[in-house]
XYZ file of N, CA and C in Angstrom:
414
model
N 0.844 -1.186 0.000
C 0.000 0.000 0.000
C 0.882 1.239 0.000
N 0.536 2.203 -0.855
C 1.261 3.452 -0.867
C 0.909 4.244 0.384
N 1.855 5.045 0.835
C 1.635 5.819 2.053
C 0.507 6.835 1.885
N 0.260 7.251 0.672
C -0.766 8.274 0.454
C -2.159 7.703 0.213
N -2.278 6.383 0.019
C -3.573 5.793 -0.325
C -4.650 6.072 0.719
N -4.311 5.925 1.989
C -5.316 6.169 3.038
C -5.760 7.627 3.017
N -4.814 8.545 2.795
C -5.174 9.966 2.755
C -6.020 10.287 1.534
N -5.720 9.654 0.409
C -6.549 9.835 -0.788
C -7.961 9.365 -0.498
N -8.081 8.195 0.117
C -9.405 7.660 0.443
C -10.148 8.576 1.409
N -9.450 9.126 2.397
C -10.085 10.066 3.335
C -10.553 11.331 2.611
N -9.706 11.864 1.733
C -10.062 13.085 1.003
C -11.279 12.858 0.112
N -11.307 11.753 -0.580
C -12.432 11.453 -1.468
C -13.696 11.217 -0.648
N -13.568 10.552 0.493
C -14.724 10.343 1.367
C -15.319 11.679 1.794
N -14.472 12.628 2.134
C -14.957 13.966 2.498
C -15.628 14.673 1.334
N -15.032 14.568 0.161
C -15.622 15.203 -1.022
C -16.976 14.589 -1.349
N -17.086 13.288 -1.214
C -18.361 12.623 -1.490
C -19.420 12.995 -0.457
N -19.012 13.181 0.783
C -19.970 13.639 1.799
C -20.495 15.024 1.435
N -19.610 15.894 0.967
C -20.038 17.215 0.517
C -20.938 17.140 -0.702
N -20.661 16.195 -1.594
C -21.474 16.044 -2.801
C -22.907 15.652 -2.465
N -23.084 14.918 -1.391
C -24.447 14.560 -0.978
C -25.233 15.819 -0.628
N -24.588 16.751 0.059
C -25.249 18.024 0.399
C -25.485 18.870 -0.845
N -24.518 18.878 -1.738
C -24.666 19.626 -2.985
C -25.839 19.076 -3.790
N -25.930 17.757 -3.899
C -27.023 17.133 -4.631
C -28.373 17.418 -4.001
N -28.432 17.383 -2.680
C -29.686 17.696 -1.989
C -30.098 19.142 -2.250
N -29.129 20.042 -2.270
C -29.429 21.445 -2.579
C -29.947 21.567 -4.009
N -29.357 20.822 -4.930
C -29.824 20.846 -6.318
C -31.266 20.384 -6.432
N -31.611 19.331 -5.707
C -33.003 18.869 -5.715
C -33.937 19.918 -5.123
N -33.484 20.580 -4.083
C -34.303 21.650 -3.482
C -34.505 22.787 -4.482
N -33.459 23.156 -5.207
C -33.603 24.204 -6.221
C -34.560 23.762 -7.324
N -34.494 22.493 -7.688
C -35.417 21.965 -8.698
C -36.859 22.049 -8.230
N -37.105 21.709 -6.978
C -38.467 21.783 -6.430
C -38.926 23.245 -6.335
N -38.000 24.130 -5.967
C -38.328 25.552 -5.907
C -38.696 26.068 -7.296
N -37.927 25.685 -8.291
C -38.224 26.104 -9.665
C -39.592 25.598 -10.094
N -39.920 24.354 -9.716
C -41.229 23.792 -10.071
C -42.350 24.568 -9.384
N -42.144 24.911 -8.140
C -43.157 25.668 -7.396
C -43.327 27.065 -7.991
N -42.205 27.718 -8.300
C -42.271 29.052 -8.890
C -42.841 29.014 -10.298
N -42.584 27.943 -11.022
C -43.038 27.841 -12.401
C -44.501 27.479 -12.545
N -45.141 27.148 -11.454
C -46.556 26.776 -11.525
C -47.446 27.983 -11.794
N -46.893 29.180 -11.697
C -47.690 30.395 -11.820
C -48.197 30.701 -13.217
N -47.332 30.667 -14.210
C -47.773 31.026 -15.557
C -47.026 30.200 -16.607
N -47.503 30.312 -17.828
C -46.977 29.482 -18.917
C -45.523 29.803 -19.246
N -45.129 31.072 -19.133
C -43.758 31.463 -19.495
C -42.737 30.862 -18.544
N -43.072 30.752 -17.270
C -42.102 30.235 -16.301
C -42.168 28.717 -16.156
N -43.023 28.064 -16.934
C -43.123 26.611 -16.811
C -41.958 25.874 -17.454
N -41.397 26.410 -18.546
C -40.317 25.675 -19.209
C -39.064 25.594 -18.350
N -38.633 26.673 -17.647
C -37.470 26.471 -16.776
C -37.785 25.532 -15.613
N -39.030 25.559 -15.146
C -39.424 24.659 -14.066
C -39.391 23.212 -14.546
N -39.893 22.978 -15.742
C -39.880 21.620 -16.286
C -38.455 21.135 -16.508
N -37.595 22.010 -16.995
C -36.205 21.641 -17.209
C -35.512 21.331 -15.880
N -35.807 22.118 -14.858
C -35.223 21.857 -13.538
C -35.670 20.503 -13.003
N -36.919 20.155 -13.237
C -37.411 18.844 -12.798
C -36.759 17.715 -13.595
N -36.525 17.940 -14.880
C -35.827 16.930 -15.678
C -34.393 16.729 -15.194
N -33.761 17.826 -14.768
C -32.396 17.723 -14.247
C -32.363 17.011 -12.894
N -33.510 16.938 -12.234
C -33.564 16.229 -10.951
C -33.334 14.728 -11.144
N -33.671 14.202 -12.308
C -33.484 12.763 -12.546
C -32.007 12.360 -12.524
N -31.127 13.027 -13.302
C -29.712 12.663 -13.179
C -29.141 13.025 -11.808
N -29.691 14.058 -11.175
C -29.217 14.421 -9.835
C -29.515 13.294 -8.839
N -30.689 12.681 -8.966
C -31.025 11.547 -8.098
C -30.079 10.374 -8.346
N -29.774 10.109 -9.607
C -28.840 9.047 -9.941
C -27.460 9.334 -9.339
N -27.018 10.587 -9.466
C -25.719 10.951 -8.895
C -25.724 10.814 -7.379
N -26.835 11.165 -6.734
C -26.916 11.009 -5.280
C -26.782 9.542 -4.875
N -27.377 8.664 -5.646
C -27.240 7.237 -5.367
C -25.789 6.797 -5.532
N -25.169 7.186 -6.637
C -23.766 6.819 -6.882
C -22.842 7.403 -5.817
N -23.105 8.646 -5.415
C -22.297 9.284 -4.379
C -22.434 8.532 -3.060
N -23.654 8.126 -2.720
C -23.863 7.391 -1.469
C -23.108 6.064 -1.480
N -23.155 5.358 -2.602
C -22.437 4.079 -2.703
C -20.939 4.304 -2.610
N -20.427 5.245 -3.405
C -18.985 5.493 -3.402
C -18.508 6.021 -2.051
N -19.339 6.803 -1.377
C -18.975 7.320 -0.058
C -18.715 6.157 0.903
N -19.597 5.171 0.881
C -19.409 4.007 1.756
C -18.153 3.221 1.366
N -17.941 3.041 0.066
C -16.783 2.262 -0.384
C -15.468 2.961 -0.050
N -15.391 4.257 -0.314
C -14.164 4.984 0.008
C -13.980 5.116 1.509
N -15.083 5.164 2.259
C -14.973 5.164 3.717
C -14.332 3.880 4.216
N -14.731 2.757 3.621
C -14.122 1.480 3.997
C -12.647 1.457 3.622
N -12.324 2.001 2.450
C -10.916 2.054 2.043
C -10.116 2.960 2.971
N -10.709 4.067 3.387
C -10.020 4.983 4.293
C -9.790 4.348 5.659
N -10.665 3.423 6.031
C -10.531 2.756 7.326
C -9.428 1.703 7.327
N -8.781 1.519 6.197
C -7.630 0.634 6.195
C -7.649 -0.467 5.175
N -8.630 -0.479 4.309
C -8.709 -1.559 3.326
C -8.196 -1.133 1.964
N -7.336 -0.124 1.880
C -6.893 0.360 0.572
C -5.676 -0.402 0.047
N -5.332 -1.492 0.678
C -4.242 -2.309 0.154
C -4.711 -3.061 -1.088
N -3.803 -3.594 -1.853
C -4.168 -4.246 -3.108
C -5.117 -5.427 -2.912
N -4.916 -6.305 -1.909
C -5.917 -7.366 -1.734
C -7.304 -6.808 -1.435
N -7.385 -5.687 -0.698
C -8.677 -5.059 -0.419
C -9.332 -4.545 -1.685
N -8.551 -3.941 -2.554
C -9.082 -3.453 -3.824
C -9.501 -4.619 -4.716
N -8.750 -5.703 -4.670
C -9.111 -6.882 -5.461
C -10.435 -7.468 -4.973
N -10.643 -7.491 -3.658
C -11.914 -7.995 -3.120
C -13.056 -7.052 -3.484
N -12.799 -5.759 -3.455
C -13.812 -4.783 -3.860
C -14.181 -5.004 -5.327
N -13.186 -5.158 -6.172
C -13.447 -5.407 -7.590
C -14.254 -6.681 -7.786
N -13.905 -7.728 -7.044
C -14.637 -8.995 -7.161
C -16.106 -8.805 -6.785
N -16.352 -8.045 -5.732
C -17.734 -7.801 -5.308
C -18.489 -6.982 -6.347
N -17.858 -5.938 -6.870
C -18.510 -5.100 -7.876
C -18.780 -5.873 -9.162
N -17.853 -6.742 -9.526
C -18.058 -7.581 -10.710
C -19.204 -8.561 -10.484
N -19.257 -9.135 -9.300
C -20.323 -10.095 -8.998
C -21.695 -9.421 -9.008
N -21.757 -8.179 -8.554
C -23.012 -7.434 -8.578
C -23.376 -6.943 -9.975
N -22.405 -6.968 -10.884
C -22.633 -6.450 -12.226
C -22.541 -4.930 -12.281
N -21.887 -4.343 -11.293
C -21.778 -2.888 -11.209
C -20.526 -2.341 -11.871
N -19.667 -3.215 -12.370
C -18.428 -2.763 -12.979
C -18.066 -3.718 -14.116
N -17.690 -3.179 -15.272
C -17.222 -4.068 -16.345
C -15.853 -4.650 -15.986
N -15.585 -5.825 -16.485
C -14.335 -6.527 -16.149
C -13.096 -5.710 -16.527
N -13.183 -4.919 -17.571
C -12.040 -4.123 -18.000
C -11.637 -3.018 -17.042
N -12.493 -2.695 -16.105
C -12.177 -1.618 -15.157
C -11.619 -2.144 -13.834
N -11.538 -3.445 -13.700
C -10.989 -4.033 -12.480
C -9.487 -3.768 -12.396
N -8.949 -3.846 -11.218
C -7.513 -3.701 -10.939
C -6.984 -2.300 -11.219
N -7.855 -1.296 -11.128
C -7.395 0.088 -11.285
C -6.749 0.564 -9.989
N -5.762 1.452 -10.093
C -5.169 1.998 -8.867
C -6.153 2.930 -8.155
N -5.907 3.158 -6.887
C -6.797 3.978 -6.074
C -6.918 5.401 -6.628
N -5.833 5.956 -7.146
C -5.902 7.331 -7.659
C -6.858 7.444 -8.839
N -6.895 6.435 -9.697
C -7.828 6.466 -10.821
C -9.274 6.360 -10.325
N -9.492 5.542 -9.309
C -10.821 5.421 -8.712
C -11.237 6.747 -8.067
N -10.282 7.398 -7.429
C -10.560 8.679 -6.778
C -10.954 9.730 -7.816
N -10.255 9.759 -8.931
C -10.602 10.711 -9.991
C -12.020 10.468 -10.505
N -12.397 9.200 -10.639
C -13.755 8.869 -11.062
C -14.797 9.345 -10.066
N -14.532 9.157 -8.795
C -15.461 9.614 -7.756
C -15.563 11.135 -7.751
N -14.467 11.800 -7.952
C -14.490 13.270 -7.968
C -15.214 13.815 -9.192
N -15.252 13.050 -10.277
C -16.075 13.457 -11.431
C -17.554 13.473 -11.037
N -17.968 12.542 -10.195
C -19.349 12.546 -9.701
C -19.629 13.806 -8.889
N -18.662 14.217 -8.077
C -18.815 15.432 -7.265
C -18.978 16.644 -8.181
N -18.128 16.753 -9.181
C -18.211 17.891 -10.104
C -19.519 17.874 -10.892
N -19.946 16.705 -11.344
C -21.197 16.616 -12.104
C -22.381 17.040 -11.234
N -22.371 16.642 -9.983
C -23.446 17.038 -9.074
C -23.443 18.546 -8.863
N -22.256 19.128 -8.740
C -22.164 20.581 -8.566
C -22.667 21.319 -9.804
N -22.332 20.830 -10.984
C -22.794 21.465 -12.220
C -24.316 21.403 -12.312
N -24.890 20.234 -12.009
C -26.350 20.120 -12.036
C -27.007 21.048 -11.014
N -26.396 21.182 -9.853
C -26.948 22.061 -8.817
C -26.930 23.512 -9.269
N -25.842 23.940 -9.886
C -25.770 25.321 -10.393
C -26.828 25.532 -11.469
N -26.994 24.558 -12.350
C -28.031 24.677 -13.388
C -29.420 24.781 -12.769
N -29.687 23.972 -11.752
C -30.997 24.018 -11.108
C -31.200 25.339 -10.373
N -30.140 25.876 -9.782
C -30.238 27.190 -9.138
C -30.561 28.258 -10.171
N -29.866 28.233 -11.302
C -30.119 29.225 -12.348
C -31.541 29.109 -12.893
N -32.030 27.888 -13.032
C -33.404 27.699 -13.505
C -34.419 28.170 -12.468
N -34.115 27.985 -11.195
C -35.001 28.498 -10.142
C -35.029 30.027 -10.174
N -33.861 30.640 -10.360
C -33.811 32.105 -10.461
C -34.553 32.595 -11.691
N -34.405 31.888 -12.800
C -35.109 32.264 -14.018
C -36.629 32.120 -13.834
N -37.058 31.078 -13.138
C -38.472 30.903 -12.847
C -38.986 32.062 -11.991
N -38.157 32.499 -11.058
C -38.545 33.628 -10.210
C -38.659 34.913 -11.020
N -37.726 35.145 -11.930
C -37.738 36.344 -12.759
C -38.946 36.342 -13.688
N -39.252 35.185 -14.277
C -40.345 35.083 -15.248
C -41.721 34.991 -14.590
N -41.744 34.861 -13.315
C -42.987 34.687 -12.575
C -43.916 35.837 -12.713
């Protein structure tokens, strides 16, 4: 195990915990946009778009929750290669990972998890902007 692996796992676990809050805020903005858009026909399209963006946001929240638990386990001391091999075996058995992605180093896994964090943040900003647009068009 590399000396930095546990710290990488801890950092990613923290980022994923923050992503859960970011995703929840995005869903709240989507609901706000829907509520504001119920007023008139002009403000309905941003509200509808915000609700459509809630679907990938929900998917990201699920992925973030799963990855948060997995990286938490790795941060607790299972980031050695046999631990990663067992994780890969479990993910393959569940059908959650293609065989070609097995045996990746922890840093590559961390980058993938952080892409989920960024995607959730982008969706949240979009939902906030749509909520503001719904308010303006109201």
